[in-house]
XYZ file of C-alpha atoms in Angstrom:
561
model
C -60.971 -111.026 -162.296
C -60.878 -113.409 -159.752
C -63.727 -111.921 -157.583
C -65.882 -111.376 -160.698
C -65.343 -115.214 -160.976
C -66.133 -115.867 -157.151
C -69.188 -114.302 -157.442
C -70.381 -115.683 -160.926
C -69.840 -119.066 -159.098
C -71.731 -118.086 -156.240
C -74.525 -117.040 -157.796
C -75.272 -120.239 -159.623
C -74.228 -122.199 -156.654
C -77.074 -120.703 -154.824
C -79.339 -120.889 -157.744
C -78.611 -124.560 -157.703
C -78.688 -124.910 -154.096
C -82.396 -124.049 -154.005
C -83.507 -126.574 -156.457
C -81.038 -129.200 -154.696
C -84.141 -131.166 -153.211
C -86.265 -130.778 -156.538
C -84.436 -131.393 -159.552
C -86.345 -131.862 -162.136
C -89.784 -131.050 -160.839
C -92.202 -129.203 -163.106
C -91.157 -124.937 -163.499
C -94.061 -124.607 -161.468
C -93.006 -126.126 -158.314
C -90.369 -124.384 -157.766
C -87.394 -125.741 -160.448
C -84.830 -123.215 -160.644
C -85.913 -120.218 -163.171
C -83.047 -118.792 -165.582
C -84.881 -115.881 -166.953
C -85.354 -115.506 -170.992
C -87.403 -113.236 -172.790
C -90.288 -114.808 -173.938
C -91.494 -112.516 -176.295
C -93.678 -114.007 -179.611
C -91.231 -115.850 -181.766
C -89.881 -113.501 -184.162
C -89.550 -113.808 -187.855
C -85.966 -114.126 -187.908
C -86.317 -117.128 -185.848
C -88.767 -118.819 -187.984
C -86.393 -117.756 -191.427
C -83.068 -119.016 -189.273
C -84.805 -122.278 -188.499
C -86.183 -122.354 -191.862
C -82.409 -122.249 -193.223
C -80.817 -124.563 -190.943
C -83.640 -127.936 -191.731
C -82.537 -127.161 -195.282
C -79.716 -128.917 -194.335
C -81.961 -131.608 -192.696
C -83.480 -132.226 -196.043
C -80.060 -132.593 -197.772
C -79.965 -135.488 -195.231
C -83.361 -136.691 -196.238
C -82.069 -136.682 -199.775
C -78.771 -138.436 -199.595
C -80.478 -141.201 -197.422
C -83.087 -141.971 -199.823
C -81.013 -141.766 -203.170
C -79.824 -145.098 -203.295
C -82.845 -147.173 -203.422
C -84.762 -145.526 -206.394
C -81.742 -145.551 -207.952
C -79.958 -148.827 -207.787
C -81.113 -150.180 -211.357
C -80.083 -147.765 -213.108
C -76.611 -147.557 -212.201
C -75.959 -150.828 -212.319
C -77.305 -151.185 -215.613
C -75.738 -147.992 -216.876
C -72.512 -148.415 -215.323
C -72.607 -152.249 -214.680
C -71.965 -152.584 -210.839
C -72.754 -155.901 -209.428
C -75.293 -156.267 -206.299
C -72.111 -156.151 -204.503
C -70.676 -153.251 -205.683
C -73.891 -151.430 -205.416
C -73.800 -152.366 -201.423
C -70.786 -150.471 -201.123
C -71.727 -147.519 -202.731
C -74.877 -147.661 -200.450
C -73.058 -148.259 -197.362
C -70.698 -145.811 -197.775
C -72.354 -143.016 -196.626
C -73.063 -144.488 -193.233
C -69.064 -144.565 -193.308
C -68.035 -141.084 -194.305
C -70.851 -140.268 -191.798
C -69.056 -141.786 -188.918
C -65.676 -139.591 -190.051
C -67.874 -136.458 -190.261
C -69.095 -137.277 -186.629
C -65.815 -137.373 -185.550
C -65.234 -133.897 -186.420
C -68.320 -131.985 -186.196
C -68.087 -131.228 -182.639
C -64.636 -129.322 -183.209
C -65.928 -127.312 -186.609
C -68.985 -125.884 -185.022
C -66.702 -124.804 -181.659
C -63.871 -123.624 -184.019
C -65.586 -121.821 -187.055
C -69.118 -121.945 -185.923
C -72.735 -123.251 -186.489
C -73.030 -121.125 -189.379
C -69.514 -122.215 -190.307
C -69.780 -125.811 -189.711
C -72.897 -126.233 -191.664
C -71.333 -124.170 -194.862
C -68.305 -126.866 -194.755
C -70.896 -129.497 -194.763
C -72.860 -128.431 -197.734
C -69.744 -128.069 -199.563
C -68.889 -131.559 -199.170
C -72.674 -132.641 -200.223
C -71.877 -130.155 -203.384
C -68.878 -131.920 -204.312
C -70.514 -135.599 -203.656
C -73.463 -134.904 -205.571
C -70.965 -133.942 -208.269
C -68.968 -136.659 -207.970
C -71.938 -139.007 -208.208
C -73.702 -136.506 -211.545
C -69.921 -137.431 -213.720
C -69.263 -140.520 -212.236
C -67.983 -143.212 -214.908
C -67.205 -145.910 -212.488
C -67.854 -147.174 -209.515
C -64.202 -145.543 -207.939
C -66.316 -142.021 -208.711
C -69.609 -143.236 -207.397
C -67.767 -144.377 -204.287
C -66.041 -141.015 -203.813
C -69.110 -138.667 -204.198
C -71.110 -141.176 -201.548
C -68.082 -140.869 -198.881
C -68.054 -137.120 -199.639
C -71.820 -136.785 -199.015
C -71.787 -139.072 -195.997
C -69.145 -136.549 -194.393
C -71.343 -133.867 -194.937
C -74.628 -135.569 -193.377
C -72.541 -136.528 -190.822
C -71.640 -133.110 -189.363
C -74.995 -131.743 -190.230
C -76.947 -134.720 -188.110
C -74.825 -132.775 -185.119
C -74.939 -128.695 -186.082
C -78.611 -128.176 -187.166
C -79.915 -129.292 -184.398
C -77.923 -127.762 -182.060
C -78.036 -124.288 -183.999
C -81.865 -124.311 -183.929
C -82.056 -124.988 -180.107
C -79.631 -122.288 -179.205
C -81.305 -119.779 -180.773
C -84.751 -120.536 -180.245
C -87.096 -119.680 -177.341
C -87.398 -122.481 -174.598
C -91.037 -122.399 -175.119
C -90.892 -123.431 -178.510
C -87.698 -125.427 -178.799
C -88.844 -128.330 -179.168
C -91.384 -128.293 -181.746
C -88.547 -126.071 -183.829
C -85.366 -128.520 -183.665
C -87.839 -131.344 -184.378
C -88.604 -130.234 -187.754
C -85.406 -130.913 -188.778
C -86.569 -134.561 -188.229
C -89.260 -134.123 -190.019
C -87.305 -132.573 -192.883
C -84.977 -135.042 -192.787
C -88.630 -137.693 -193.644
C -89.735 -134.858 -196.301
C -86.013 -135.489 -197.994
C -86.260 -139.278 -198.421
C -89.995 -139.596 -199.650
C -89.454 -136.817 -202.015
C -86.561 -137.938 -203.202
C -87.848 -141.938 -203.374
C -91.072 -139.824 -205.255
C -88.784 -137.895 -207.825
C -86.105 -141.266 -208.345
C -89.276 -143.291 -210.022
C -89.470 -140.448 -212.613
C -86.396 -139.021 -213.531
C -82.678 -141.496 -214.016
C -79.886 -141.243 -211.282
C -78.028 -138.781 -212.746
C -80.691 -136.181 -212.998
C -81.887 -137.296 -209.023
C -78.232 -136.648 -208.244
C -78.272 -133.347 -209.704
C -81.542 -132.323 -208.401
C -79.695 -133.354 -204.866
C -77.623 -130.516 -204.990
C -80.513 -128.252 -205.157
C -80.956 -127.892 -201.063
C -77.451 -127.780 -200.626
C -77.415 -124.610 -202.625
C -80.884 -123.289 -200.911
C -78.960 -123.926 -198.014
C -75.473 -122.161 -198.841
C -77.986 -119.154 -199.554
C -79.774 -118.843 -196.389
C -76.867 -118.599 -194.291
C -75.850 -115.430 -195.651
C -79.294 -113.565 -194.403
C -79.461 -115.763 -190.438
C -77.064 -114.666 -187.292
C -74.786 -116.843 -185.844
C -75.921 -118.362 -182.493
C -75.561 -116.522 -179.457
C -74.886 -118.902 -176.916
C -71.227 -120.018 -179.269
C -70.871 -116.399 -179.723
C -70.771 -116.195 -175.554
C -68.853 -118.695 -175.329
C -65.810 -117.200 -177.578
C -65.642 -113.891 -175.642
C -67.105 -111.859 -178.282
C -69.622 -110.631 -176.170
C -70.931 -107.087 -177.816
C -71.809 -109.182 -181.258
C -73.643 -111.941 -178.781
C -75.715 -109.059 -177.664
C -76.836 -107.789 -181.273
C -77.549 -110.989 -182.386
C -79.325 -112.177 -179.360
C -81.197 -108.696 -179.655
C -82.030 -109.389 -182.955
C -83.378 -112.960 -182.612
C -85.793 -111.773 -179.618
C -86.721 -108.764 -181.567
C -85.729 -105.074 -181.532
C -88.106 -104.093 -178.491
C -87.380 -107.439 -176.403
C -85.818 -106.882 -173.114
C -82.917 -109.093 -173.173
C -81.116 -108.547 -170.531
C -81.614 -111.373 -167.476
C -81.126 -113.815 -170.444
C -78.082 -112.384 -171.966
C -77.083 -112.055 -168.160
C -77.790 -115.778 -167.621
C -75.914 -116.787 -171.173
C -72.861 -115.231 -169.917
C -72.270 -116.035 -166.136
C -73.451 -119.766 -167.429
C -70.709 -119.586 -170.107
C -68.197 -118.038 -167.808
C -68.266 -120.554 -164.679
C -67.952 -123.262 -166.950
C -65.226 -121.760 -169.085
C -63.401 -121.009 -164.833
C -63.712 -124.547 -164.346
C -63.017 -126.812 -166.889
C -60.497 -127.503 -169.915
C -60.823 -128.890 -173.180
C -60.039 -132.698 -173.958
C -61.613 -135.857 -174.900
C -60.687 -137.260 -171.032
C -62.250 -134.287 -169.993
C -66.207 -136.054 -170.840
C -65.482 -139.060 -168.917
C -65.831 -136.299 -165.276
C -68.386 -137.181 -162.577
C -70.061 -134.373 -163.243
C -70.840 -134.487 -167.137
C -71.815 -138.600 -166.522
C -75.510 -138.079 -166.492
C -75.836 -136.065 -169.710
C -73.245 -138.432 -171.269
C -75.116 -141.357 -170.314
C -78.466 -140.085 -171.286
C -77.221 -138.833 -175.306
C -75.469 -141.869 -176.008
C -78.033 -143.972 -174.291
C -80.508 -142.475 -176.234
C -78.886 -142.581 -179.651
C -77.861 -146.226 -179.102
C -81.532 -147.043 -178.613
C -82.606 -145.278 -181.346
C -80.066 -146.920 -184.018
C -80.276 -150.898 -182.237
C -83.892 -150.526 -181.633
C -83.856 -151.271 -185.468
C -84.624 -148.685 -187.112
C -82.059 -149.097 -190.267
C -83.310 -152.245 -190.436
C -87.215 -151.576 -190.881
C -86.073 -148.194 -192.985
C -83.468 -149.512 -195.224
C -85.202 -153.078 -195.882
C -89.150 -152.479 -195.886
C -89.069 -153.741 -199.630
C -87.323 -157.108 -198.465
C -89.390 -157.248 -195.249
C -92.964 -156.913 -197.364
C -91.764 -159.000 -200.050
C -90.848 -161.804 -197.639
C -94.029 -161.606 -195.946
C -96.331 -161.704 -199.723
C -97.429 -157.984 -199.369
C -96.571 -155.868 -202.230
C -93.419 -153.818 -201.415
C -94.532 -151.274 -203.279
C -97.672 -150.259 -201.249
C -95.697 -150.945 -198.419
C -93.242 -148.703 -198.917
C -95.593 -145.888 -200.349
C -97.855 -146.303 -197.044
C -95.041 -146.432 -194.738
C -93.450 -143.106 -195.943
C -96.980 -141.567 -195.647
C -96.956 -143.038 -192.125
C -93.655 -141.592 -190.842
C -94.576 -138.216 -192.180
C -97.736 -137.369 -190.609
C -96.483 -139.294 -187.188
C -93.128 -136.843 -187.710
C -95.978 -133.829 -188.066
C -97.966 -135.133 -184.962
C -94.637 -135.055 -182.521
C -93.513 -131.697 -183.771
C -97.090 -130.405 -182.516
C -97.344 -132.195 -179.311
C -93.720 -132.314 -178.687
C -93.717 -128.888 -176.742
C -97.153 -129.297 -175.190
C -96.900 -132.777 -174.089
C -92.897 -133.184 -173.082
C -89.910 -134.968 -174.202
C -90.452 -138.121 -171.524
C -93.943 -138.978 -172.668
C -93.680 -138.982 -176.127
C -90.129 -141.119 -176.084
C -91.907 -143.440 -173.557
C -95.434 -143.602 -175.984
C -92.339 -144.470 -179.486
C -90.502 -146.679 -177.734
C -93.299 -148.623 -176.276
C -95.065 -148.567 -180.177
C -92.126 -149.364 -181.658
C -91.491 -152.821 -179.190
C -95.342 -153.746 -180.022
C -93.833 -153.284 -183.969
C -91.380 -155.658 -183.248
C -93.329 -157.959 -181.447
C -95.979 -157.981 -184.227
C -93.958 -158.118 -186.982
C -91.697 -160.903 -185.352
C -94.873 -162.727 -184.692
C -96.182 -162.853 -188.201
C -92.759 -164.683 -189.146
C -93.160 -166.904 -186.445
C -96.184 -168.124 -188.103
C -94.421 -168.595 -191.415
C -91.622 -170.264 -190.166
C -94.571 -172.891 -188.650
C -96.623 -172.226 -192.060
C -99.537 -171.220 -190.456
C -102.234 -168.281 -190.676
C -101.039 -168.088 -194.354
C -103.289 -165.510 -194.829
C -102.953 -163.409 -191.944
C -99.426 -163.281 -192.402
C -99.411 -160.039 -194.810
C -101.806 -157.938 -193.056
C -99.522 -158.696 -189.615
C -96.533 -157.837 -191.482
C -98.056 -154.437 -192.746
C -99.408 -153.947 -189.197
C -96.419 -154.129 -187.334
C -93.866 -152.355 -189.649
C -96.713 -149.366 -189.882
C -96.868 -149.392 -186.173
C -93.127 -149.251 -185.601
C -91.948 -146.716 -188.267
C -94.945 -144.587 -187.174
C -94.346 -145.187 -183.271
C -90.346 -144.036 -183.571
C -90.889 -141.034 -186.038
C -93.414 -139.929 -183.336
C -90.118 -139.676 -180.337
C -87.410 -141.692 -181.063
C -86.786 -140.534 -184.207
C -85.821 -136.944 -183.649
C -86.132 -136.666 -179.837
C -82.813 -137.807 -178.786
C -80.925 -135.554 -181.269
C -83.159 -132.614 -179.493
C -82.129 -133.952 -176.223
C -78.737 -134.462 -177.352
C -78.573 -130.050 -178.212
C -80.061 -129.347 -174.931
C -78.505 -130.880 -172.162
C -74.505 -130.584 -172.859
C -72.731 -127.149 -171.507
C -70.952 -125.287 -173.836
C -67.886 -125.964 -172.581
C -67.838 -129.804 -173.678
C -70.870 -129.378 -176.284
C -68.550 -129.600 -179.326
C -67.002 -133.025 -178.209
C -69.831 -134.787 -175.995
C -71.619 -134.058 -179.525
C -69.050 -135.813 -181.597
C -69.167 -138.414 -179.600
C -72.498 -139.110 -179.337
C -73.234 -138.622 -183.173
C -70.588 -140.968 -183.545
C -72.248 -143.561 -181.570
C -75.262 -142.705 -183.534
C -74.272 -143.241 -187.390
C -71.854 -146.252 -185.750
C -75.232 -148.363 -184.797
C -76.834 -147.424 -187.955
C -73.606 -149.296 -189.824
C -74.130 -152.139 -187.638
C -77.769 -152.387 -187.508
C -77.673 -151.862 -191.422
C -74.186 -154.177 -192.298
C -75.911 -156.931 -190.303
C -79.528 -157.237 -190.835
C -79.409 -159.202 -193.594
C -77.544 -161.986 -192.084
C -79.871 -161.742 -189.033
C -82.650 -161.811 -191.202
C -81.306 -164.734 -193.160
C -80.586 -166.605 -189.474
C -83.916 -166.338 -188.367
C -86.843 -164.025 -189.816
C -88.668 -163.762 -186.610
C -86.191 -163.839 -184.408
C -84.539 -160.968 -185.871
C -87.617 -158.809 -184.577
C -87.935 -160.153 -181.187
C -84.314 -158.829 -180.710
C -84.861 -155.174 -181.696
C -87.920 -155.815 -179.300
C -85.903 -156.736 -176.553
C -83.410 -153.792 -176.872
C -86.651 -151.415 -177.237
C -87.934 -152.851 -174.137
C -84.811 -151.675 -172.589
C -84.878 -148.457 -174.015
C -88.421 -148.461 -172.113
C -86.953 -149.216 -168.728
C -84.295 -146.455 -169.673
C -86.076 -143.540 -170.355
C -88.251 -143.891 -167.817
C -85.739 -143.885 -164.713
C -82.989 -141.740 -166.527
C -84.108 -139.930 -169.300
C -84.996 -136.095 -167.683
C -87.614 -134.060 -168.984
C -86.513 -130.625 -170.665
C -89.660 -129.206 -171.887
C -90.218 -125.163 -171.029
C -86.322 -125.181 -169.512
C -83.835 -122.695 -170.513
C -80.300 -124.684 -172.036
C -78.707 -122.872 -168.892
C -81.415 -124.495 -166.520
C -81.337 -127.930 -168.274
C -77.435 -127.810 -168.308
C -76.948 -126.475 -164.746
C -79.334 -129.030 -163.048
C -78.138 -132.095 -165.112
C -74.237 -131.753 -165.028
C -73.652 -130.357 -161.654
C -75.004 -130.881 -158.422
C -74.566 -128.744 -155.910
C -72.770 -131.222 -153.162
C -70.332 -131.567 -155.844
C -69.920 -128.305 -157.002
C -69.265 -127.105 -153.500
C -66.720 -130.046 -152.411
C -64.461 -128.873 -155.490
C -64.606 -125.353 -154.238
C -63.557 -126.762 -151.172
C -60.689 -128.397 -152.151
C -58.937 -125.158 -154.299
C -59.739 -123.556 -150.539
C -58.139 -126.564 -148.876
C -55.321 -126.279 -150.820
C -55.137 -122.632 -150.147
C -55.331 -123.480 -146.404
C -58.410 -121.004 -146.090
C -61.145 -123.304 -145.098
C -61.707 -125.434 -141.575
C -62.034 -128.842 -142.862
C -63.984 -130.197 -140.000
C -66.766 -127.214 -139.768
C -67.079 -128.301 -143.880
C -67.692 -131.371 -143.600
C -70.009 -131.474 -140.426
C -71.786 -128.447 -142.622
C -71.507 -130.145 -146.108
C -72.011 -133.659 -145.418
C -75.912 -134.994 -145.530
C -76.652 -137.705 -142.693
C -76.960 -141.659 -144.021
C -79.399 -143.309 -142.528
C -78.186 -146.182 -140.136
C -76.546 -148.911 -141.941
C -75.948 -147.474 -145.236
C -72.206 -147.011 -144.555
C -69.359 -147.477 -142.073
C -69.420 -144.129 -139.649
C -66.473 -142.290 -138.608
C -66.660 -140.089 -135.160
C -66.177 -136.694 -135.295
C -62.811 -136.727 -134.219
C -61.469 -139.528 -136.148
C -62.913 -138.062 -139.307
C -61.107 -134.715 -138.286
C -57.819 -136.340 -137.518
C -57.884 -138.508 -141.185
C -58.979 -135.307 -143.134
C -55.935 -133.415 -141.184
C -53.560 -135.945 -142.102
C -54.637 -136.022 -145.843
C -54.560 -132.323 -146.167
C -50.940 -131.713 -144.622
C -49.780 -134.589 -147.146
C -51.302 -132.934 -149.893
C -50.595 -129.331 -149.108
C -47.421 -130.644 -150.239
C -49.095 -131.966 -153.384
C -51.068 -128.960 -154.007
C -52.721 -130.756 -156.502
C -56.687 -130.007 -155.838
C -57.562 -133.165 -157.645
C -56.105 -135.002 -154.845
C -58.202 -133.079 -152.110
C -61.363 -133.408 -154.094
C -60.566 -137.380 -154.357
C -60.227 -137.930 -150.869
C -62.836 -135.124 -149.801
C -65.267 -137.732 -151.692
C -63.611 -140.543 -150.100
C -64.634 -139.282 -146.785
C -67.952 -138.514 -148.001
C -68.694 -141.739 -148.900
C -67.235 -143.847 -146.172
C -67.921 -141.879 -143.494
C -70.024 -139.156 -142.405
C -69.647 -137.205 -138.734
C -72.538 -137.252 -136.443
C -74.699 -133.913 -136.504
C -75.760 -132.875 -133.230
């Protein structure tokens, strides 16, 4: 066992060891190739994705009930404006709580599993909400449906990219974005005809459709891999490529991928905060935060108030807005896998900060009460340009980026996390626009343009781009370098007392150019490293060596001759 697992590390240490200078440069030019079989997408593919964005609608749905349907509970049921914000709000809470736990469900019963539990809750919400007599029921079914959305925002996403082709990932997890846009406006369409009860009920309707598909759709491969049951990974995997797809390198890749990571790492919430898992960690929740305090809630939940404030009929507004967002959402699932991740988040973030900026102009000219009759027109502009602009990247982007780039081992609890962070901004962004809003109109924009600006800067000089990448490639380049993957090796074999410490290092450690940090000699560096590793032989504890390994790394290098 132990060789097997020597040479499964070896191999992707010299896989990443050739694409050490090169990161992330185009497949092209020599990136590191894990080999899948590309064969035509198969039907299965298109019926499993098919399934899994009908729980993206169910998300559309219970996002978009409560504004077509605020008048008529309160009048039916008599909830104040203030009771009514708590049912609304609500969901963004039981949201957060089904964030928490989505992660573990999908790692412990599945992606197939996980998104069965979260229709049932939906099923029981919608319920709750169809017989509700008061505003304790209303309340109940919200926080019910909000923990359902909540661990669906994490699992269909990540389902559809494990099982999908790299070459059409993209444009595949991002229609459960655009599913999610098809939900609201067809639900917002539906609430002006029918009362809240019957829109409740109708809710239900894609939860069911839902329930149903998973019955005839495999579970994915890659968590299959990753729970040792490795003859059904290789029948379903078969049967997603098709039946006269050669799929061995990739099921190869799968499992030595799944396998290293599985030799070197346990399971725990510290466990994230490693070196080597910073990048993707930084890049998900960076993402997502920009995403939910770039404003988006804000523009979504209050275009109505917005319009209205600026004199432009809200219902126009609204109607041309959700026709915006859905062909923009259409236009980034079609480009999204020809034109790459980075440029299309760079194009929405950069639209949505002119949104801001326009729209937080036109209020600027109210508050001085002048270009009266510009001020509509600017208004429409600008909130047109910024809901199109973020369903175009933002939107769904970073919850595709978010299902590509953690490894399997950590992909159940970097994901809680990170749709934690996610439905946490959209309760702040959502609690507190109003009060913003009341404080100052334009200034209110010219925030969310600042923080978009950011988001600019950020996705240009961190944000990778994981177009035509396997998960394995995307995963092994992002969370592991190979300096560091070799200096832990070399601890264990410190520890072991297998390796010549000074031969590693003077082999191991890159040259700094003069200046850029205090140099040891040769034979001081050898006589420190000596003296750590007879204290911690006593240790034993390869943490310790790997510290101090790093230590020397960083303050001091030996002269190469």
């Amino acid at each position: 066992m132990e060789e097997e697992a020597a040479t499964t590390r070896g191999s992707l240490l010299l896989k990443q060891k050739l694409d050490n200078n090169d990161q992330w440069s185009s497949s092209d030019h020599g990136g590191m190739q894990l080999s899948e079989s590309l064969s035509t997408t198969t039907p299965i593919v298109v019926l499993s994705t098919l399934a899994a964005v009908c729980g993206s609608f169910t998300f559309g749905s219970a996002v978009g009930y409560s504004s077509p349907s605020e008048s008529g509970i309160e009048d039916d049921l008599g909830l104040t404006s203030a009771e009514y914000s708590i049912f609304g709000s609500i969901l963004t809470i039981g949201a957060m709580l089904g964030a928490v736990f989505s992660g573990k469900i999908a790692d412990f019963i599945g992606r197939k599993g996980a998104m069965g539990v979260s229709e049932t809750f939906c099923i029981l919400g919608w319920l709750a909400i169809v017989f509700a007599k008061d505003a304790w029921w209303l309340d109940l079914g919200r926080f019910l449906v909000g923990c359902g959305i909540g661990i669906l925002s994490y699992v269909v996403p990540v389902y559809i990219a494990e099982i999908t082709p790299k070459n059409v990932r993209g444009s595949f997890t991002s229609l459960s974005q655009l599913m999610i846009g098809c939900g609201k406006a067809l639900t917002f369409l539906i609430g002006s005809l029918v009362n809240w009860r019957t829109l409740a009920l109708i809710g239900i309707i894609p939860c069911l459709a839902h329930l149903l598909g998973l019955f005839f759709i495999p579970e994915s491969p890659r968590w299959l891999a990753k729970c040792g049951r490795l003859e059904e990974f290789e029948v379903r995997l078969q049967f997603l490529r098709g039946e006269n797809a050669d799929i061995s390198q990739e099921a190869a890749d799968i499992i030595e991928y799944t396998e290293n990571f599985r030799w070197i790492s346990e399971d725990g919430v510290l466990h994230l905060f490693q070196g080597k898992y910073a990048c993707s960690i930084i890049v998900a929740v960076g993402l997502m935060a920009f995403q939910e305090f770039g404003g988006l809630n804000g523009f979504a939940f209050y275009t109505s108030s917005i319009f209205e404030s600026a004199g432009f009929s809200s219902k126009i507004g609204t109607i041309l807005a959700a026709v915006v967002q859905i062909l923009m959402t259409t236009l980034g699932v079609l480009l999204i896998d020809k034109c790459g991740r980075r440029p299309l988040l760079m194009i929405s973030a950069t639209g949505a900060c002119l949104g801001c900026v326009l729209t937080g102009f036109s209020f600027f000219l109210q508050d001085l009460q002048r270009g009266k009759e510009l001020i509509p027109i600017l208004v429409l502009i600008g909130v047109l340009v910024y809901l199109g602009s973020f369903e175009l990247g933002m939107g769904g982007i970073p919850w595709i980026i978010m299902s590509e780039i953690f490894p399997i081992n950590i992909k159940g609890l970097a994901g809680s996390l990170v749709t934690l962070v996610s439905w946490t901004g959209s309760w702040v962004v959502s609690y507190t626009f109003n009060y913003l809003f009341e404080w100052s109109s334009a200034g209110t924009f010219f925030i969310f343009a600042v923080i978009c600006g950011v988001g600019i800067l950020f996705i240009g000089k961190i944000v990778p781009e994981t177009k035509g990448r396997t998960l394995e490639e995307i995963q092994s380049l992002l969370n592991s370098d190979s300096r560091r993957f070799d200096i832990e090796e070399m601890g264990r074999q410190v520890c072991e007392n297998r390796f010549d410490i000074e031969a590693c290092c003077v082999t191991m450690m890159p040259s700094r150019k003069k200046g850029e940090s205090l140099v040891l000699s040769n034979l001081k560096l050898k006589v420190l490293i000596e003296a750590i590793r007879m204290v911690l032989e006593i240790l034993y504890d390869e943490r310790f060596v790997t510290f101090f390994l790093w230590w020397a790394c960083l303050y001091g290098t030996p002269h190469r001759h």
